[in-house]
Amino acid sequence: MRKIIGLILVGLAVLAAVLALVWTPFDPVHAVPAERLQGSNLTHLMGTDQYGRDVLSRVMDGARTTLTVALASVALSALIGVPLGIWAGMRRGWVEQLIMRANDLVLAFPALLLAIVFTAVFGGSMWIVVLAIGIAGIPGFARVSRVGTLQVMAQDYVLSARISKVPGVLIAWRHVLPNITSTLAVQVSVALALAILAEAGLSFLGLGTPAPYASWGRMLQASQAYLATAPHLALWPGLAIAGTVLGFNLLGDAVADRRSSKWHSCTLMA
C-alpha cells in the first residue's frame, strides 16, 4: 500500500512537471491585475495570486523547476559520492581515512551556507542551488556506498576475484556496484525528498529560481502577506511540497522493506 501511495504522489508531481514543458492552463508568468486574488473557480481551479497569475499553472511550472533541481542535485551527489564511497571501501587505509575526513568537512557546510556563498560569488540561479544541494549530498552517498562496499568485499567470491588478480575497477563494476544498487535506491529516494525540501527552503529565502519564474518555495514566500485574505496561495504549493516529499519517502520505505525481506529470505535459506 505504501508503495502504491508513493507512486501515485510522485507520479502526479512528475506528470505535472512533464506536462508543464508543453502546456499549462495559462501562462504562469503573465500577470492579469484585474483577476488578482481570486479563489478557486471554474476558470482558475486553484485561484489566482496577487498579480492575477493562475496558481495551477504556477504549481505545474514549479513542479518542473523543483523536480529538475532535485534530480540534477541528486545526480551530482551520486556521481561523486558513490565512486568515492566504493573507492574508500575497497582501498581502506589512508585512502579511506582521507575520503571520510573530507566527507566530515563537507558535512560542516550545509546546503544553505553553500548556497549563500555561491550566490554571493556567482549570483542567484537555479543551477547555483543545484550545485549547493549536490555538494551537500555527497557525504550521504559516500557513506552508504562505503558501508555496502565493505560488506561486499568480505564475500568469498570477491576474495577469489582479488586472489585471481582481477583489476579493482572490474571488481567494483561487476561485483560491488550491482550488490549495493538496492541500498543506493533507498538513498536516492531519501536524497530526492531532502533535495525538494532544500530547494523549497532556499527559494523561500530568495536564493533559488529568480522571479517571476515559479518554484514552490518562492510561491510560499510570496504568500506570507496574504495568509489571512488568500490562504490558497500557501495551500497549494505547500500541499505539492508535502505530497511529493511524502511520496519519495514512501517509495524509499518500500524499497528498504523489500531489500530487508530479501535479505531475511536468503538468511533462512542459508
CSV table of N, CA, C and O in Angstrom, one decimal, residues 109-172:
chain,number,residue,atom,x,y,z
A,109,PHE,N,29.4,22.1,6.2
A,109,PHE,CA,28.9,23.2,5.5
A,109,PHE,C,27.5,22.8,4.9
A,109,PHE,O,27.5,22.2,3.8
A,110,PRO,N,26.4,23.2,5.5
A,110,PRO,CA,25.1,22.8,5.0
A,110,PRO,C,24.8,23.5,3.7
A,110,PRO,O,25.4,24.4,3.3
A,111,ALA,N,23.7,23.0,3.0
A,111,ALA,CA,23.4,23.5,1.7
A,111,ALA,C,23.1,25.0,1.7
A,111,ALA,O,23.4,25.7,0.8
A,112,LEU,N,22.4,25.4,2.8
A,112,LEU,CA,22.1,26.8,2.9
A,112,LEU,C,23.3,27.7,2.9
A,112,LEU,O,23.4,28.7,2.2
A,113,LEU,N,24.3,27.3,3.7
A,113,LEU,CA,25.6,28.1,3.7
A,113,LEU,C,26.3,28.1,2.4
A,113,LEU,O,26.8,29.1,1.9
A,114,LEU,N,26.3,26.9,1.7
A,114,LEU,CA,27.0,26.8,0.4
A,114,LEU,C,26.2,27.7,-0.6
A,114,LEU,O,26.8,28.4,-1.4
A,115,ALA,N,24.9,27.7,-0.5
A,115,ALA,CA,24.1,28.5,-1.5
A,115,ALA,C,24.3,30.0,-1.3
A,115,ALA,O,24.4,30.7,-2.3
A,116,ILE,N,24.4,30.4,0.0
A,116,ILE,CA,24.7,31.8,0.2
A,116,ILE,C,26.1,32.2,-0.3
A,116,ILE,O,26.2,33.2,-1.0
A,117,VAL,N,27.1,31.3,-0.1
A,117,VAL,CA,28.4,31.7,-0.6
A,117,VAL,C,28.4,31.7,-2.1
A,117,VAL,O,29.0,32.6,-2.8
A,118,PHE,N,27.8,30.7,-2.8
A,118,PHE,CA,27.8,30.6,-4.2
A,118,PHE,C,27.0,31.8,-4.8
A,118,PHE,O,27.4,32.3,-5.9
A,119,THR,N,25.9,32.1,-4.2
A,119,THR,CA,25.1,33.2,-4.7
A,119,THR,C,25.9,34.6,-4.6
A,119,THR,O,25.8,35.4,-5.5
A,120,ALA,N,26.6,34.7,-3.5
A,120,ALA,CA,27.4,35.9,-3.4
A,120,ALA,C,28.5,36.0,-4.4
A,120,ALA,O,28.9,37.1,-4.9
A,121,VAL,N,29.0,34.9,-4.9
A,121,VAL,CA,30.1,34.9,-5.8
A,121,VAL,C,29.6,34.9,-7.3
A,121,VAL,O,30.1,35.6,-8.1
A,122,PHE,N,28.6,34.0,-7.5
A,122,PHE,CA,28.2,33.8,-8.9
A,122,PHE,C,26.8,34.4,-9.2
A,122,PHE,O,26.4,34.5,-10.4
A,123,GLY,N,26.1,34.9,-8.2
A,123,GLY,CA,24.7,35.4,-8.4
A,123,GLY,C,23.7,34.2,-8.3
A,123,GLY,O,24.0,33.1,-8.4
A,124,GLY,N,22.4,34.6,-8.0
A,124,GLY,CA,21.4,33.6,-7.7
A,124,GLY,C,20.9,33.0,-9.0
A,124,GLY,O,20.6,33.7,-10.0
A,125,SER,N,20.7,31.7,-9.0
A,125,SER,CA,20.1,31.0,-10.1
A,125,SER,C,19.7,29.6,-9.7
A,125,SER,O,20.2,29.1,-8.6
A,126,MET,N,18.9,28.9,-10.5
A,126,MET,CA,18.5,27.5,-10.2
A,126,MET,C,19.7,26.6,-10.2
A,126,MET,O,19.8,25.7,-9.3
A,127,TRP,N,20.7,26.8,-11.0
A,127,TRP,CA,21.9,25.9,-11.1
A,127,TRP,C,22.8,26.1,-9.9
A,127,TRP,O,23.6,25.2,-9.5
A,128,ILE,N,22.8,27.3,-9.3
A,128,ILE,CA,23.6,27.5,-8.1
A,128,ILE,C,23.0,26.7,-7.0
A,128,ILE,O,23.7,26.1,-6.2
A,129,VAL,N,21.7,26.6,-6.9
A,129,VAL,CA,21.0,25.8,-5.9
A,129,VAL,C,21.3,24.3,-6.2
A,129,VAL,O,21.6,23.5,-5.2
A,130,VAL,N,21.3,23.9,-7.4
A,130,VAL,CA,21.7,22.5,-7.8
A,130,VAL,C,23.1,22.2,-7.3
A,130,VAL,O,23.4,21.1,-6.7
A,131,LEU,N,24.0,23.1,-7.5
A,131,LEU,CA,25.4,22.9,-7.1
A,131,LEU,C,25.5,22.8,-5.5
A,131,LEU,O,26.2,21.9,-5.0
A,132,ALA,N,24.8,23.7,-4.9
A,132,ALA,CA,24.9,23.7,-3.4
A,132,ALA,C,24.3,22.4,-2.8
A,132,ALA,O,24.9,21.8,-1.9
A,133,ILE,N,23.1,22.1,-3.3
A,133,ILE,CA,22.4,20.9,-2.7
A,133,ILE,C,23.2,19.6,-3.1
A,133,ILE,O,23.4,18.7,-2.3
A,134,GLY,N,23.7,19.6,-4.4
A,134,GLY,CA,24.5,18.5,-4.8
A,134,GLY,C,25.8,18.2,-4.0
A,134,GLY,O,26.1,17.1,-3.6
A,135,ILE,N,26.5,19.3,-3.7
A,135,ILE,CA,27.7,19.1,-2.9
A,135,ILE,C,27.4,18.7,-1.5
A,135,ILE,O,28.0,17.8,-0.9
A,136,ALA,N,26.3,19.3,-0.9
A,136,ALA,CA,25.9,18.9,0.4
A,136,ALA,C,25.5,17.5,0.5
A,136,ALA,O,25.5,16.9,1.6
A,137,GLY,N,25.0,16.9,-0.6
A,137,GLY,CA,24.5,15.5,-0.5
A,137,GLY,C,25.6,14.4,-0.8
A,137,GLY,O,25.3,13.2,-0.7
A,138,ILE,N,26.8,14.8,-1.2
A,138,ILE,CA,27.9,13.9,-1.5
A,138,ILE,C,28.2,13.0,-0.3
A,138,ILE,O,28.3,11.7,-0.4
A,139,PRO,N,28.3,13.5,0.9
A,139,PRO,CA,28.7,12.6,2.1
A,139,PRO,C,27.7,11.5,2.3
A,139,PRO,O,28.1,10.4,2.7
A,140,GLY,N,26.4,11.7,2.1
A,140,GLY,CA,25.4,10.7,2.3
A,140,GLY,C,25.7,9.5,1.4
A,140,GLY,O,25.6,8.3,1.8
A,141,PHE,N,25.9,9.8,0.1
A,141,PHE,CA,26.1,8.7,-0.8
A,141,PHE,C,27.4,8.0,-0.6
A,141,PHE,O,27.6,6.8,-0.7
A,142,ALA,N,28.5,8.8,-0.2
A,142,ALA,CA,29.8,8.2,0.0
A,142,ALA,C,29.7,7.3,1.2
A,142,ALA,O,30.3,6.2,1.2
A,143,ARG,N,29.0,7.6,2.3
A,143,ARG,CA,28.9,6.8,3.5
A,143,ARG,C,28.2,5.5,3.2
A,143,ARG,O,28.6,4.4,3.6
A,144,VAL,N,27.0,5.6,2.5
A,144,VAL,CA,26.2,4.5,2.2
A,144,VAL,C,27.0,3.5,1.3
A,144,VAL,O,27.0,2.3,1.5
A,145,SER,N,27.7,4.1,0.3
A,145,SER,CA,28.4,3.3,-0.7
A,145,SER,C,29.6,2.6,0.0
A,145,SER,O,29.9,1.4,-0.3
A,146,ARG,N,30.2,3.2,0.9
A,146,ARG,CA,31.4,2.6,1.6
A,146,ARG,C,30.9,1.5,2.5
A,146,ARG,O,31.5,0.4,2.5
A,147,VAL,N,29.8,1.6,3.2
A,147,VAL,CA,29.3,0.6,4.1
A,147,VAL,C,28.9,-0.6,3.2
A,147,VAL,O,29.3,-1.8,3.6
A,148,GLY,N,28.2,-0.4,2.1
A,148,GLY,CA,27.8,-1.5,1.3
A,148,GLY,C,29.0,-2.2,0.6
A,148,GLY,O,29.1,-3.4,0.5
A,149,THR,N,30.0,-1.4,0.3
A,149,THR,CA,31.2,-2.0,-0.3
A,149,THR,C,32.0,-2.9,0.7
A,149,THR,O,32.5,-3.9,0.3
A,150,LEU,N,32.1,-2.4,1.9
A,150,LEU,CA,32.7,-3.3,2.9
A,150,LEU,C,32.1,-4.6,3.1
A,150,LEU,O,32.7,-5.6,3.3
A,151,GLN,N,30.7,-4.6,3.0
A,151,GLN,CA,30.0,-5.9,3.1
A,151,GLN,C,30.3,-6.8,1.9
A,151,GLN,O,30.5,-8.0,2.1
A,152,VAL,N,30.3,-6.2,0.7
A,152,VAL,CA,30.5,-7.0,-0.5
A,152,VAL,C,32.0,-7.5,-0.5
A,152,VAL,O,32.2,-8.7,-0.9
A,153,MET,N,32.9,-6.7,-0.1
A,153,MET,CA,34.3,-7.1,-0.2
A,153,MET,C,34.6,-8.2,0.7
A,153,MET,O,35.7,-8.9,0.6
A,154,ALA,N,33.8,-8.5,1.7
A,154,ALA,CA,34.0,-9.6,2.7
A,154,ALA,C,33.5,-10.9,2.1
A,154,ALA,O,33.7,-12.0,2.8
A,155,GLN,N,32.9,-10.9,1.0
A,155,GLN,CA,32.3,-12.1,0.4
A,155,GLN,C,33.4,-13.0,-0.2
A,155,GLN,O,34.4,-12.5,-0.7
A,156,ASP,N,33.2,-14.3,-0.2
A,156,ASP,CA,34.2,-15.2,-0.8
A,156,ASP,C,34.4,-15.0,-2.3
A,156,ASP,O,35.6,-15.1,-2.7
A,157,TYR,N,33.4,-14.7,-3.0
A,157,TYR,CA,33.6,-14.6,-4.5
A,157,TYR,C,34.5,-13.4,-4.8
A,157,TYR,O,35.2,-13.3,-5.8
A,158,VAL,N,34.4,-12.3,-4.0
A,158,VAL,CA,35.2,-11.1,-4.2
A,158,VAL,C,36.6,-11.5,-3.8
A,158,VAL,O,37.6,-11.1,-4.5
A,159,LEU,N,36.8,-12.2,-2.7
A,159,LEU,CA,38.2,-12.6,-2.3
A,159,LEU,C,38.8,-13.5,-3.4
A,159,LEU,O,40.0,-13.3,-3.6
A,160,SER,N,38.0,-14.3,-4.0
A,160,SER,CA,38.6,-15.2,-5.1
A,160,SER,C,39.0,-14.3,-6.2
A,160,SER,O,40.0,-14.6,-6.9
A,161,ALA,N,38.2,-13.3,-6.6
A,161,ALA,CA,38.5,-12.4,-7.7
A,161,ALA,C,39.8,-11.6,-7.4
A,161,ALA,O,40.6,-11.4,-8.3
A,162,ARG,N,40.0,-11.2,-6.2
A,162,ARG,CA,41.2,-10.5,-5.8
A,162,ARG,C,42.4,-11.4,-5.9
A,162,ARG,O,43.5,-11.0,-6.3
A,163,ILE,N,42.2,-12.6,-5.4
A,163,ILE,CA,43.4,-13.6,-5.5
A,163,ILE,C,43.7,-13.9,-6.9
A,163,ILE,O,44.9,-14.0,-7.3
A,164,SER,N,42.7,-13.8,-7.8
A,164,SER,CA,42.9,-14.1,-9.2
A,164,SER,C,43.5,-12.9,-10.0
A,164,SER,O,43.6,-12.9,-11.2
A,165,LYS,N,43.8,-11.8,-9.2
A,165,LYS,CA,44.4,-10.6,-9.8
A,165,LYS,C,43.4,-9.9,-10.7
A,165,LYS,O,43.8,-9.2,-11.7
A,166,VAL,N,42.1,-10.0,-10.5
A,166,VAL,CA,41.1,-9.2,-11.3
A,166,VAL,C,41.3,-7.7,-10.9
A,166,VAL,O,41.3,-7.4,-9.7
A,167,PRO,N,41.4,-6.8,-11.9
A,167,PRO,CA,41.5,-5.4,-11.6
A,167,PRO,C,40.4,-4.9,-10.7
A,167,PRO,O,39.3,-5.3,-10.8
A,168,GLY,N,40.8,-3.9,-9.8
A,168,GLY,CA,39.8,-3.4,-8.9
A,168,GLY,C,38.7,-2.7,-9.6
A,168,GLY,O,37.5,-2.8,-9.1
A,169,VAL,N,38.9,-2.1,-10.7
A,169,VAL,CA,37.8,-1.4,-11.5
A,169,VAL,C,36.8,-2.4,-11.9
A,169,VAL,O,35.5,-2.2,-11.8
A,170,LEU,N,37.2,-3.6,-12.3
A,170,LEU,CA,36.2,-4.6,-12.7
A,170,LEU,C,35.5,-5.2,-11.5
A,170,LEU,O,34.3,-5.6,-11.6
A,171,ILE,N,36.2,-5.4,-10.4
A,171,ILE,CA,35.5,-5.9,-9.2
A,171,ILE,C,34.4,-4.9,-8.8
A,171,ILE,O,33.3,-5.3,-8.4
A,172,ALA,N,34.8,-3.6,-8.8
A,172,ALA,CA,33.8,-2.6,-8.5
A,172,ALA,C,32.6,-2.6,-9.4
A,172,ALA,O,31.5,-2.5,-8.9
